[in-house]
Amino acid sequence: MNRQWQQVSGKLILLGYSARDLANSANLAGLKALSIDYFGDYDSKNTGNNISLMRDLQKPFTAKNLAQVAMEQPPGYIVYGGNLENHPSVVRTLATKHRILGNDARTLKKARNLSHISDLLQDSPLQLPATLLHPANHNKGTVDKVEKSWLVKNFHSGGGVNVRWYQKGQHIKKREYLQLHIEGLNLSATFLADGAQSRLLGISEQLIGLEEYGSDAFKWSGNVYPWRSQDPATGQNLWHILAVAAQKLTQSCGLKGLNTLDFILNQEGIHLLEINPRYSASLELMERFDSHSLLPAHLAVCLGDNLSQSIAMLPLGRQEAAHHLTQPEGKTLMKVVLYAKKRIKVEDNQAFLQIKAHDIPFKGDVFQKGDPLCTLIREADSREGCQIEMQEALKELEPTLYD
């Protein structure tokens, strides 16, 4: 089997708002890497080589600030995570010094262009909700007259940040757009692509706006893997629709590596919200489910292997992941982000260690209401079992944080 992907070890640079999960994936694959992110949490600092914008450089999070630090490193290989997909010009700059192992700037522009995606999928059961990409150019009075709920979204945001309800007559900024609000089940499908072919790898449930964990209405709160359909036939049909859509998107946009499709499922249909053309936070649970990193397969296709060669690197269960859709119960993993419910200062981080949290803060860290505190991951025999364990961890942690 081709081991070309191993050549990146020691030269691998991982970029993202938070790169802890990417760094864990590299560790699981036996790869040495430098992670550059905003937080530089306790576990990132203690388990790998990390540079933090906030902790080490006292800089705010911007894609340009991440790139600046990366450009100061010797030439290497870059894998990026959250938020850089919104900044193709930054990815283009990074490519002048480093080799990008993921989607290039040109591909990002296509994959994040909602007009292009809508046109591409016009004959697919997977459809975008009604969207006004340039509301300033439209008569908002027309929108106001429609008896439906609209959301204001930002082209450069992710994870539900800056999403809000549209209020009649309100000003919409240049980088914002309107999208019809859809009720239903939030899901995410992961696929691997080589620029021409793709293979669906799994479907996760997305957890959105969990108030008990400090989140607000639209903020990403975590995920559950695997998602299991109550009706096996529905699940198998959905898998087929997503696989066909992933193939069409791959061929049109030239997608490479690991990508995800975020969508809402309801009785009316399947509603695509966005393509995340990069390693996503939801992949961590898939890797834990198999005890196997997905990063080598991602690296392999980006280094030139074809899809079948890269798929062969995955465990057999991951290659045939559709069977999870037909199992009513079984091994389940849940990931939840805890957000600060008010302003707090961490006096001691031992409580985070005791509940086996991830993205752990340092002693003395200060958080404002709504800031991410840490991440919890639990495994059980069912979704309900995971929820019970999450609640037990929360009951143990919160008395140490709030009076």
mmCIF file of C-alpha atoms in Angstrom:
data_model
loop_
_atom_site.group_PDB
_atom_site.id
_atom_site.type_symbol
_atom_site.label_atom_id
_atom_site.label_comp_id
_atom_site.label_asym_id
_atom_site.label_seq_id
_atom_site.Cartn_x
_atom_site.Cartn_y
_atom_site.Cartn_z
ATOM 1 C CA MET A 1 0.000 0.000 0.000
ATOM 2 C CA ASN A 2 1.245 3.478 -0.886
ATOM 3 C CA ARG A 3 2.677 5.225 2.192
ATOM 4 C CA GLN A 4 3.377 8.550 0.493
ATOM 5 C CA TRP A 5 1.203 10.321 3.086
ATOM 6 C CA GLN A 6 3.751 9.506 5.802
ATOM 7 C CA GLN A 7 6.249 11.902 4.198
ATOM 8 C CA VAL A 8 4.375 14.855 5.703
ATOM 9 C CA SER A 9 5.251 13.863 9.284
ATOM 10 C CA GLY A 10 7.294 16.581 10.923
ATOM 11 C CA LYS A 11 6.355 19.033 8.164
ATOM 12 C CA LEU A 12 2.590 19.067 8.753
ATOM 13 C CA ILE A 13 0.924 22.344 9.799
ATOM 14 C CA LEU A 14 -2.662 22.244 11.078
ATOM 15 C CA LEU A 15 -4.665 25.477 10.968
ATOM 16 C CA GLY A 16 -8.077 26.435 12.345
ATOM 17 C CA TYR A 17 -10.089 28.385 14.872
ATOM 18 C CA SER A 18 -9.531 25.351 17.074
ATOM 19 C CA ALA A 19 -7.074 22.727 15.836
ATOM 20 C CA ARG A 20 -7.226 20.352 18.788
ATOM 21 C CA ASP A 21 -9.319 17.731 16.983
ATOM 22 C CA LEU A 22 -7.084 17.886 13.900
ATOM 23 C CA ALA A 23 -4.017 17.485 16.119
ATOM 24 C CA ASN A 24 -5.606 14.458 17.798
ATOM 25 C CA SER A 25 -6.267 12.958 14.373
ATOM 26 C CA ALA A 26 -2.607 13.444 13.445
ATOM 27 C CA ASN A 27 -1.487 11.852 16.732
ATOM 28 C CA LEU A 28 -3.808 8.893 16.124
ATOM 29 C CA ALA A 29 -2.163 8.426 12.712
ATOM 30 C CA GLY A 30 1.340 8.649 14.198
ATOM 31 C CA LEU A 31 2.104 11.957 12.481
ATOM 32 C CA LYS A 32 4.139 14.766 14.008
ATOM 33 C CA ALA A 33 2.497 18.141 13.414
ATOM 34 C CA LEU A 34 2.445 21.791 14.432
ATOM 35 C CA SER A 35 -1.018 23.119 15.208
ATOM 36 C CA ILE A 36 -1.761 26.834 14.923
ATOM 37 C CA ASP A 37 -5.095 28.010 16.298
ATOM 38 C CA TYR A 38 -6.737 30.693 18.380
ATOM 39 C CA PHE A 39 -7.228 28.975 21.740
ATOM 40 C CA GLY A 40 -4.122 26.939 22.555
ATOM 41 C CA ASP A 41 -6.024 25.025 25.228
ATOM 42 C CA TYR A 42 -4.463 23.069 28.090
ATOM 43 C CA ASP A 43 -4.671 19.721 26.293
ATOM 44 C CA SER A 44 -3.300 21.161 23.044
ATOM 45 C CA LYS A 45 -0.307 22.582 24.883
ATOM 46 C CA ASN A 46 0.332 19.356 26.792
ATOM 47 C CA THR A 47 -0.075 16.809 24.000
ATOM 48 C CA GLY A 48 1.536 18.446 20.988
ATOM 49 C CA ASN A 49 3.349 21.345 19.379
ATOM 50 C CA ASN A 50 0.959 24.320 19.321
ATOM 51 C CA ILE A 51 1.061 28.067 18.640
ATOM 52 C CA SER A 52 -1.931 30.015 19.954
ATOM 53 C CA LEU A 53 -2.920 33.426 18.617
ATOM 54 C CA MET A 54 -4.594 34.292 21.898
ATOM 55 C CA ARG A 55 -2.257 32.708 24.424
ATOM 56 C CA ASP A 56 1.158 33.038 22.806
ATOM 57 C CA LEU A 57 0.825 36.082 20.556
ATOM 58 C CA GLN A 58 -2.036 38.068 22.135
ATOM 59 C CA LYS A 59 -3.687 38.433 18.735
ATOM 60 C CA PRO A 60 -7.374 38.205 17.815
ATOM 61 C CA PHE A 61 -8.645 35.398 15.649
ATOM 62 C CA THR A 62 -8.573 36.177 11.966
ATOM 63 C CA ALA A 63 -7.710 33.951 9.045
ATOM 64 C CA LYS A 64 -4.970 36.414 8.087
ATOM 65 C CA ASN A 65 -3.399 36.177 11.555
ATOM 66 C CA LEU A 66 -3.353 32.373 11.299
ATOM 67 C CA ALA A 67 -1.767 32.611 7.875
ATOM 68 C CA GLN A 68 0.846 35.076 9.068
ATOM 69 C CA VAL A 69 2.068 32.608 11.701
ATOM 70 C CA ALA A 70 2.024 29.759 9.189
ATOM 71 C CA MET A 71 4.020 31.791 6.680
ATOM 72 C CA GLU A 72 6.747 32.226 9.316
ATOM 73 C CA GLN A 73 7.261 28.444 9.408
ATOM 74 C CA PRO A 74 9.578 26.475 7.104
ATOM 75 C CA PRO A 75 7.925 25.186 3.901
ATOM 76 C CA GLY A 76 5.634 22.295 4.689
ATOM 77 C CA TYR A 77 2.199 20.783 4.199
ATOM 78 C CA ILE A 78 -0.988 22.489 5.397
ATOM 79 C CA VAL A 79 -4.297 20.952 6.411
ATOM 80 C CA TYR A 80 -6.873 23.500 7.497
ATOM 81 C CA GLY A 81 -10.058 23.303 9.533
ATOM 82 C CA GLY A 82 -12.827 25.646 10.516
ATOM 83 C CA ASN A 83 -13.271 29.114 9.020
ATOM 84 C CA LEU A 84 -10.469 29.124 6.433
ATOM 85 C CA GLU A 85 -12.937 27.851 3.836
ATOM 86 C CA ASN A 86 -14.440 31.358 3.937
ATOM 87 C CA HIS A 87 -11.120 32.961 2.986
ATOM 88 C CA PRO A 88 -9.855 31.603 -0.349
ATOM 89 C CA SER A 89 -7.465 34.551 -0.721
ATOM 90 C CA VAL A 90 -5.738 33.487 2.511
ATOM 91 C CA VAL A 91 -5.490 29.891 1.274
ATOM 92 C CA ARG A 92 -4.009 31.201 -1.979
ATOM 93 C CA THR A 93 -1.368 33.115 0.003
ATOM 94 C CA LEU A 94 -0.508 30.025 2.057
ATOM 95 C CA ALA A 95 -0.010 28.079 -1.169
ATOM 96 C CA THR A 96 2.829 30.391 -2.216
ATOM 97 C CA LYS A 97 5.016 28.792 0.467
ATOM 98 C CA HIS A 98 3.336 25.582 1.579
ATOM 99 C CA ARG A 99 1.605 22.707 -0.178
ATOM 100 C CA ILE A 100 -2.118 22.771 0.599
ATOM 101 C CA LEU A 101 -3.427 19.282 1.368
ATOM 102 C CA GLY A 102 -7.084 20.055 0.928
ATOM 103 C CA ASN A 103 -9.182 22.214 -1.344
ATOM 104 C CA ASP A 104 -7.388 25.084 -3.054
ATOM 105 C CA ALA A 105 -8.645 28.655 -3.341
ATOM 106 C CA ARG A 106 -10.346 28.103 -6.695
ATOM 107 C CA THR A 107 -12.259 25.091 -5.383
ATOM 108 C CA LEU A 108 -13.310 26.970 -2.248
ATOM 109 C CA LYS A 109 -14.810 29.768 -4.319
ATOM 110 C CA LYS A 110 -16.956 27.270 -6.203
ATOM 111 C CA ALA A 111 -17.940 25.189 -3.180
ATOM 112 C CA ARG A 112 -18.962 28.211 -1.087
ATOM 113 C CA ASN A 113 -20.856 29.909 -3.919
ATOM 114 C CA LEU A 114 -24.501 29.277 -3.034
ATOM 115 C CA SER A 115 -25.728 30.385 -6.470
ATOM 116 C CA HIS A 116 -23.448 27.854 -8.164
ATOM 117 C CA ILE A 117 -24.510 25.080 -5.767
ATOM 118 C CA SER A 118 -28.200 25.878 -6.199
ATOM 119 C CA ASP A 119 -27.901 25.707 -9.988
ATOM 120 C CA LEU A 120 -25.879 22.505 -9.820
ATOM 121 C CA LEU A 121 -28.452 20.708 -7.645
ATOM 122 C CA GLN A 122 -31.577 22.033 -9.336
ATOM 123 C CA ASP A 123 -32.592 18.503 -10.446
ATOM 124 C CA SER A 124 -31.581 16.862 -7.156
ATOM 125 C CA PRO A 125 -33.857 16.024 -4.195
ATOM 126 C CA LEU A 126 -31.216 17.917 -2.155
ATOM 127 C CA GLN A 127 -32.240 21.578 -2.406
ATOM 128 C CA LEU A 128 -31.145 24.861 -0.817
ATOM 129 C CA PRO A 129 -33.823 26.739 1.157
ATOM 130 C CA ALA A 130 -35.095 29.941 -0.453
ATOM 131 C CA THR A 131 -32.147 32.356 -0.291
ATOM 132 C CA LEU A 132 -31.564 36.050 -1.031
ATOM 133 C CA LEU A 133 -27.820 36.403 -1.533
ATOM 134 C CA HIS A 134 -27.871 40.158 -2.073
ATOM 135 C CA PRO A 135 -30.862 41.410 -0.054
ATOM 136 C CA ALA A 136 -29.696 45.040 -0.340
ATOM 137 C CA ASN A 137 -30.458 44.802 -4.067
ATOM 138 C CA HIS A 138 -33.977 43.540 -3.441
ATOM 139 C CA ASN A 139 -37.057 45.289 -2.171
ATOM 140 C CA LYS A 140 -37.085 44.122 1.458
ATOM 141 C CA GLY A 141 -40.734 45.090 1.535
ATOM 142 C CA THR A 142 -41.323 42.030 -0.659
ATOM 143 C CA VAL A 143 -39.572 39.825 1.926
ATOM 144 C CA ASP A 144 -41.509 41.482 4.751
ATOM 145 C CA LYS A 145 -44.815 40.597 3.109
ATOM 146 C CA VAL A 146 -44.003 36.878 2.967
ATOM 147 C CA GLU A 147 -45.549 35.130 5.936
ATOM 148 C CA LYS A 148 -42.490 33.032 6.670
ATOM 149 C CA SER A 149 -39.478 33.295 8.965
ATOM 150 C CA TRP A 150 -36.141 34.409 7.516
ATOM 151 C CA LEU A 151 -32.658 34.113 8.991
ATOM 152 C CA VAL A 152 -29.803 36.560 8.558
ATOM 153 C CA LYS A 153 -26.529 34.734 7.902
ATOM 154 C CA ASN A 154 -22.964 35.893 7.330
ATOM 155 C CA PHE A 155 -20.876 34.655 4.387
ATOM 156 C CA HIS A 156 -17.735 34.585 6.567
ATOM 157 C CA SER A 157 -19.123 32.955 9.725
ATOM 158 C CA GLY A 158 -19.397 29.328 10.747
ATOM 159 C CA GLY A 159 -20.911 27.158 13.441
ATOM 160 C CA GLY A 160 -24.073 29.234 13.628
ATOM 161 C CA VAL A 161 -22.198 32.304 14.874
ATOM 162 C CA ASN A 162 -23.849 35.617 13.898
ATOM 163 C CA VAL A 163 -27.031 33.883 12.696
ATOM 164 C CA ARG A 164 -30.139 35.770 13.827
ATOM 165 C CA TRP A 165 -33.810 36.167 13.051
ATOM 166 C CA TYR A 166 -34.637 38.728 10.405
ATOM 167 C CA GLN A 167 -36.755 41.578 11.723
ATOM 168 C CA LYS A 168 -38.982 43.398 9.264
ATOM 169 C CA GLY A 169 -37.260 46.383 7.717
ATOM 170 C CA GLN A 170 -33.879 45.789 9.384
ATOM 171 C CA HIS A 171 -30.609 46.694 7.630
ATOM 172 C CA ILE A 172 -28.695 43.808 6.047
ATOM 173 C CA LYS A 173 -24.931 44.242 5.851
ATOM 174 C CA LYS A 174 -22.854 43.680 2.720
ATOM 175 C CA ARG A 175 -21.486 40.318 3.908
ATOM 176 C CA GLU A 176 -24.898 39.035 4.987
ATOM 177 C CA TYR A 177 -27.715 37.227 3.211
ATOM 178 C CA LEU A 178 -31.244 36.044 3.984
ATOM 179 C CA GLN A 179 -32.282 32.405 4.055
ATOM 180 C CA LEU A 180 -35.659 30.882 4.798
ATOM 181 C CA HIS A 181 -35.777 29.164 8.190
ATOM 182 C CA ILE A 182 -36.432 25.414 7.903
ATOM 183 C CA GLU A 183 -37.606 23.261 10.813
ATOM 184 C CA GLY A 184 -36.320 19.705 10.977
ATOM 185 C CA LEU A 185 -33.455 17.434 11.955
ATOM 186 C CA ASN A 186 -29.963 18.912 11.511
ATOM 187 C CA LEU A 187 -27.598 16.383 9.955
ATOM 188 C CA SER A 188 -24.147 16.320 8.383
ATOM 189 C CA ALA A 189 -22.786 13.883 5.788
ATOM 190 C CA THR A 190 -19.054 13.285 5.429
ATOM 191 C CA PHE A 191 -17.473 12.205 2.158
ATOM 192 C CA LEU A 192 -13.990 11.643 0.783
ATOM 193 C CA ALA A 193 -13.181 12.920 -2.711
ATOM 194 C CA ASP A 194 -10.227 12.878 -5.111
ATOM 195 C CA GLY A 195 -11.360 15.708 -7.392
ATOM 196 C CA ALA A 196 -13.311 13.401 -9.709
ATOM 197 C CA GLN A 197 -14.879 10.651 -7.584
ATOM 198 C CA SER A 198 -16.347 10.611 -4.069
ATOM 199 C CA ARG A 199 -17.432 8.143 -1.397
ATOM 200 C CA LEU A 200 -19.875 8.845 1.420
ATOM 201 C CA LEU A 201 -18.397 7.832 4.796
ATOM 202 C CA GLY A 202 -21.047 8.597 7.406
ATOM 203 C CA ILE A 203 -23.938 10.733 8.649
ATOM 204 C CA SER A 204 -23.910 12.598 11.973
ATOM 205 C CA GLU A 205 -26.664 14.407 13.813
ATOM 206 C CA GLN A 206 -25.803 18.054 14.450
ATOM 207 C CA LEU A 207 -26.704 19.512 17.862
ATOM 208 C CA ILE A 208 -27.792 23.130 17.561
ATOM 209 C CA GLY A 209 -28.632 25.681 20.256
ATOM 210 C CA LEU A 210 -28.556 23.493 23.401
ATOM 211 C CA GLU A 211 -29.511 26.007 26.091
ATOM 212 C CA GLU A 212 -28.709 23.659 28.985
ATOM 213 C CA TYR A 213 -25.076 23.749 27.831
ATOM 214 C CA GLY A 214 -24.974 27.533 27.496
ATOM 215 C CA SER A 215 -25.587 27.772 23.756
ATOM 216 C CA ASP A 216 -27.936 30.208 22.047
ATOM 217 C CA ALA A 217 -30.552 29.524 19.370
ATOM 218 C CA PHE A 218 -28.401 28.815 16.301
ATOM 219 C CA LYS A 219 -24.909 28.095 17.643
ATOM 220 C CA TRP A 220 -23.323 24.717 16.909
ATOM 221 C CA SER A 221 -23.380 22.688 20.133
ATOM 222 C CA GLY A 222 -21.874 19.379 19.037
ATOM 223 C CA ASN A 223 -22.899 16.210 17.251
ATOM 224 C CA VAL A 224 -23.946 12.586 17.616
ATOM 225 C CA TYR A 225 -22.483 9.712 15.604
ATOM 226 C CA PRO A 226 -23.810 7.648 13.996
ATOM 227 C CA TRP A 227 -27.217 8.984 13.043
ATOM 228 C CA ARG A 228 -29.696 6.127 12.854
ATOM 229 C CA SER A 229 -32.866 6.409 10.831
ATOM 230 C CA GLN A 230 -36.088 5.239 12.488
ATOM 231 C CA ASP A 231 -37.076 3.894 9.080
ATOM 232 C CA PRO A 232 -34.317 1.862 7.357
ATOM 233 C CA ALA A 233 -35.760 2.458 3.887
ATOM 234 C CA THR A 234 -35.743 6.226 4.456
ATOM 235 C CA GLY A 235 -32.155 6.061 5.679
ATOM 236 C CA GLN A 236 -30.973 4.054 2.691
ATOM 237 C CA ASN A 237 -32.745 6.398 0.275
ATOM 238 C CA LEU A 238 -31.146 9.407 1.984
ATOM 239 C CA TRP A 239 -27.714 7.771 1.744
ATOM 240 C CA HIS A 240 -28.188 7.281 -1.985
ATOM 241 C CA ILE A 241 -29.339 10.880 -2.551
ATOM 242 C CA LEU A 242 -26.388 12.275 -0.614
ATOM 243 C CA ALA A 243 -23.901 10.016 -2.401
ATOM 244 C CA VAL A 244 -25.166 11.186 -5.794
ATOM 245 C CA ALA A 245 -25.067 14.842 -4.704
ATOM 246 C CA ALA A 246 -21.526 14.472 -3.309
ATOM 247 C CA GLN A 247 -20.406 12.989 -6.623
ATOM 248 C CA LYS A 248 -21.965 15.838 -8.609
ATOM 249 C CA LEU A 249 -20.415 18.457 -6.310
ATOM 250 C CA THR A 250 -17.024 16.761 -6.458
ATOM 251 C CA GLN A 251 -16.959 16.763 -10.237
ATOM 252 C CA SER A 252 -18.223 20.340 -10.567
ATOM 253 C CA CYS A 253 -16.073 21.941 -7.866
ATOM 254 C CA GLY A 254 -13.042 19.628 -7.959
ATOM 255 C CA LEU A 255 -13.382 18.755 -4.263
ATOM 256 C CA LYS A 256 -10.531 16.831 -2.659
ATOM 257 C CA GLY A 257 -10.043 15.215 0.721
ATOM 258 C CA LEU A 258 -12.604 15.198 3.527
ATOM 259 C CA ASN A 259 -15.705 17.348 3.066
ATOM 260 C CA THR A 260 -19.124 17.589 4.705
ATOM 261 C CA LEU A 261 -22.643 18.511 3.634
ATOM 262 C CA ASP A 262 -24.761 20.181 6.326
ATOM 263 C CA PHE A 263 -28.483 19.760 5.751
ATOM 264 C CA ILE A 264 -31.925 19.608 7.351
ATOM 265 C CA LEU A 265 -34.216 16.626 6.955
ATOM 266 C CA ASN A 266 -37.993 16.961 7.350
ATOM 267 C CA GLN A 267 -41.199 15.601 5.832
ATOM 268 C CA GLU A 268 -40.973 18.104 2.969
ATOM 269 C CA GLY A 269 -37.544 16.998 1.840
ATOM 270 C CA ILE A 270 -33.771 17.417 2.243
ATOM 271 C CA HIS A 271 -32.540 20.993 2.544
ATOM 272 C CA LEU A 272 -28.834 21.696 2.001
ATOM 273 C CA LEU A 273 -27.446 24.480 4.183
ATOM 274 C CA GLU A 274 -23.805 24.496 3.103
ATOM 275 C CA ILE A 275 -20.767 22.560 2.000
ATOM 276 C CA ASN A 276 -17.842 22.515 4.415
ATOM 277 C CA PRO A 277 -14.920 21.802 2.065
ATOM 278 C CA ARG A 278 -12.455 20.892 4.834
ATOM 279 C CA TYR A 279 -11.911 18.730 7.915
ATOM 280 C CA SER A 280 -14.903 19.364 10.184
ATOM 281 C CA ALA A 281 -15.307 19.060 13.944
ATOM 282 C CA SER A 282 -17.912 16.321 13.555
ATOM 283 C CA LEU A 283 -15.271 13.944 12.137
ATOM 284 C CA GLU A 284 -13.720 13.466 15.566
ATOM 285 C CA LEU A 285 -16.532 11.127 16.613
ATOM 286 C CA MET A 286 -16.210 9.046 13.450
ATOM 287 C CA GLU A 287 -12.525 8.568 14.208
ATOM 288 C CA ARG A 288 -13.255 7.622 17.817
ATOM 289 C CA PHE A 289 -15.958 5.202 16.682
ATOM 290 C CA ASP A 290 -13.389 3.272 14.630
ATOM 291 C CA SER A 291 -10.291 4.111 16.735
ATOM 292 C CA HIS A 292 -8.825 5.041 13.368
ATOM 293 C CA SER A 293 -7.727 8.405 11.977
ATOM 294 C CA LEU A 294 -9.315 9.650 8.758
ATOM 295 C CA LEU A 295 -6.393 11.995 8.162
ATOM 296 C CA PRO A 296 -4.145 9.535 6.239
ATOM 297 C CA ALA A 297 -6.892 8.926 3.652
ATOM 298 C CA HIS A 298 -7.371 12.706 3.347
ATOM 299 C CA LEU A 299 -3.640 13.228 2.870
ATOM 300 C CA ALA A 300 -3.374 10.380 0.376
ATOM 301 C CA VAL A 301 -5.985 11.739 -2.068
ATOM 302 C CA CYS A 302 -4.524 15.237 -1.762
ATOM 303 C CA LEU A 303 -1.067 13.861 -2.554
ATOM 304 C CA GLY A 304 -2.334 12.184 -5.717
ATOM 305 C CA ASP A 305 -3.738 8.765 -4.798
ATOM 306 C CA ASN A 306 -7.041 7.906 -6.418
ATOM 307 C CA LEU A 307 -10.170 7.406 -4.347
ATOM 308 C CA SER A 308 -10.140 3.602 -4.341
ATOM 309 C CA GLN A 309 -6.559 3.546 -3.014
ATOM 310 C CA SER A 310 -7.473 5.946 -0.203
ATOM 311 C CA ILE A 311 -10.708 4.172 0.699
ATOM 312 C CA ALA A 312 -8.715 0.947 1.066
ATOM 313 C CA MET A 313 -6.808 2.635 3.911
ATOM 314 C CA LEU A 314 -9.980 2.843 6.012
ATOM 315 C CA PRO A 315 -11.356 0.115 8.306
ATOM 316 C CA LEU A 316 -13.881 -2.161 6.596
ATOM 317 C CA GLY A 317 -16.666 -0.825 8.831
ATOM 318 C CA ARG A 318 -16.002 2.726 7.632
ATOM 319 C CA GLN A 319 -15.996 1.576 4.023
ATOM 320 C CA GLU A 320 -19.468 0.111 4.565
ATOM 321 C CA ALA A 321 -20.790 2.753 6.984
ATOM 322 C CA ALA A 322 -24.298 2.801 5.475
ATOM 323 C CA HIS A 323 -25.218 -0.230 7.592
ATOM 324 C CA HIS A 324 -25.433 2.014 10.685
ATOM 325 C CA LEU A 325 -28.597 3.552 9.240
ATOM 326 C CA THR A 326 -30.484 0.275 9.645
ATOM 327 C CA GLN A 327 -29.470 -0.410 13.269
ATOM 328 C CA PRO A 328 -32.001 1.044 15.756
ATOM 329 C CA GLU A 329 -29.464 1.082 18.614
ATOM 330 C CA GLY A 330 -25.808 0.381 19.239
ATOM 331 C CA LYS A 331 -22.524 2.056 19.990
ATOM 332 C CA THR A 332 -23.077 5.832 19.985
ATOM 333 C CA LEU A 333 -20.814 8.815 20.604
ATOM 334 C CA MET A 334 -21.911 12.333 21.527
ATOM 335 C CA LYS A 335 -19.856 15.522 21.518
ATOM 336 C CA VAL A 336 -21.098 18.663 23.267
ATOM 337 C CA VAL A 337 -19.502 22.102 23.545
ATOM 338 C CA LEU A 338 -20.065 23.813 26.885
ATOM 339 C CA TYR A 339 -20.466 27.597 26.689
ATOM 340 C CA ALA A 340 -20.078 29.996 29.607
ATOM 341 C CA LYS A 341 -23.482 30.907 31.070
ATOM 342 C CA LYS A 342 -22.054 34.098 32.562
ATOM 343 C CA ARG A 343 -18.697 35.804 33.012
ATOM 344 C CA ILE A 344 -16.358 33.534 34.958
ATOM 345 C CA LYS A 345 -12.703 33.166 35.877
ATOM 346 C CA VAL A 346 -11.313 29.632 36.056
ATOM 347 C CA GLU A 347 -9.774 29.310 39.513
ATOM 348 C CA ASP A 348 -8.684 25.706 38.991
ATOM 349 C CA ASN A 349 -8.926 23.445 35.937
ATOM 350 C CA GLN A 350 -8.823 20.161 37.888
ATOM 351 C CA ALA A 351 -12.592 19.765 37.643
ATOM 352 C CA PHE A 352 -12.289 19.778 33.835
ATOM 353 C CA LEU A 353 -9.619 17.086 34.032
ATOM 354 C CA GLN A 354 -11.704 14.972 36.402
ATOM 355 C CA ILE A 355 -14.644 14.797 34.011
ATOM 356 C CA LYS A 356 -12.260 14.025 31.120
ATOM 357 C CA ALA A 357 -13.117 17.182 29.196
ATOM 358 C CA HIS A 358 -11.352 18.363 26.052
ATOM 359 C CA ASP A 359 -10.340 21.890 25.007
ATOM 360 C CA ILE A 360 -9.581 22.488 28.675
ATOM 361 C CA PRO A 361 -8.900 26.056 29.873
ATOM 362 C CA PHE A 362 -5.901 27.097 31.965
ATOM 363 C CA LYS A 363 -6.144 28.307 35.515
ATOM 364 C CA GLY A 364 -6.822 32.047 35.426
ATOM 365 C CA ASP A 365 -8.581 32.055 32.037
ATOM 366 C CA VAL A 366 -11.515 34.465 31.874
ATOM 367 C CA PHE A 367 -14.645 33.744 29.851
ATOM 368 C CA GLN A 368 -17.505 36.006 28.890
ATOM 369 C CA LYS A 369 -21.056 34.725 28.568
ATOM 370 C CA GLY A 370 -21.326 32.652 25.388
ATOM 371 C CA ASP A 371 -17.602 31.843 25.102
ATOM 372 C CA PRO A 372 -16.753 28.140 24.561
ATOM 373 C CA LEU A 373 -15.494 26.653 27.844
ATOM 374 C CA CYS A 374 -14.633 23.082 26.933
ATOM 375 C CA THR A 375 -15.849 20.034 25.035
ATOM 376 C CA LEU A 376 -17.321 16.816 26.418
ATOM 377 C CA ILE A 377 -17.304 13.500 24.563
ATOM 378 C CA ARG A 378 -19.211 10.481 25.826
ATOM 379 C CA GLU A 379 -19.828 6.947 24.537
ATOM 380 C CA ALA A 380 -22.797 4.721 25.371
ATOM 381 C CA ASP A 381 -25.057 2.064 23.872
ATOM 382 C CA SER A 382 -27.620 4.658 22.759
ATOM 383 C CA ARG A 383 -28.156 8.368 22.210
ATOM 384 C CA GLU A 384 -30.136 8.515 25.456
ATOM 385 C CA GLY A 385 -27.274 6.858 27.337
ATOM 386 C CA CYS A 386 -24.887 9.537 26.058
ATOM 387 C CA GLN A 387 -27.279 12.270 27.178
ATOM 388 C CA ILE A 388 -27.411 10.831 30.699
ATOM 389 C CA GLU A 389 -23.617 10.766 30.939
ATOM 390 C CA MET A 390 -23.414 14.353 29.629
ATOM 391 C CA GLN A 391 -25.833 15.547 32.280
ATOM 392 C CA GLU A 392 -23.845 13.786 35.009
ATOM 393 C CA ALA A 393 -20.640 15.491 33.866
ATOM 394 C CA LEU A 394 -22.405 18.873 33.765
ATOM 395 C CA LYS A 395 -23.719 18.414 37.308
ATOM 396 C CA GLU A 396 -20.194 17.657 38.488
ATOM 397 C CA LEU A 397 -18.555 20.587 36.698
ATOM 398 C CA GLU A 398 -20.973 23.506 37.064
ATOM 399 C CA PRO A 399 -20.821 23.853 40.885
ATOM 400 C CA THR A 400 -17.074 24.509 40.516
ATOM 401 C CA LEU A 401 -17.705 27.325 38.010
ATOM 402 C CA TYR A 402 -20.825 29.156 39.179
ATOM 403 C CA ASP A 403 -21.771 30.348 42.640
#
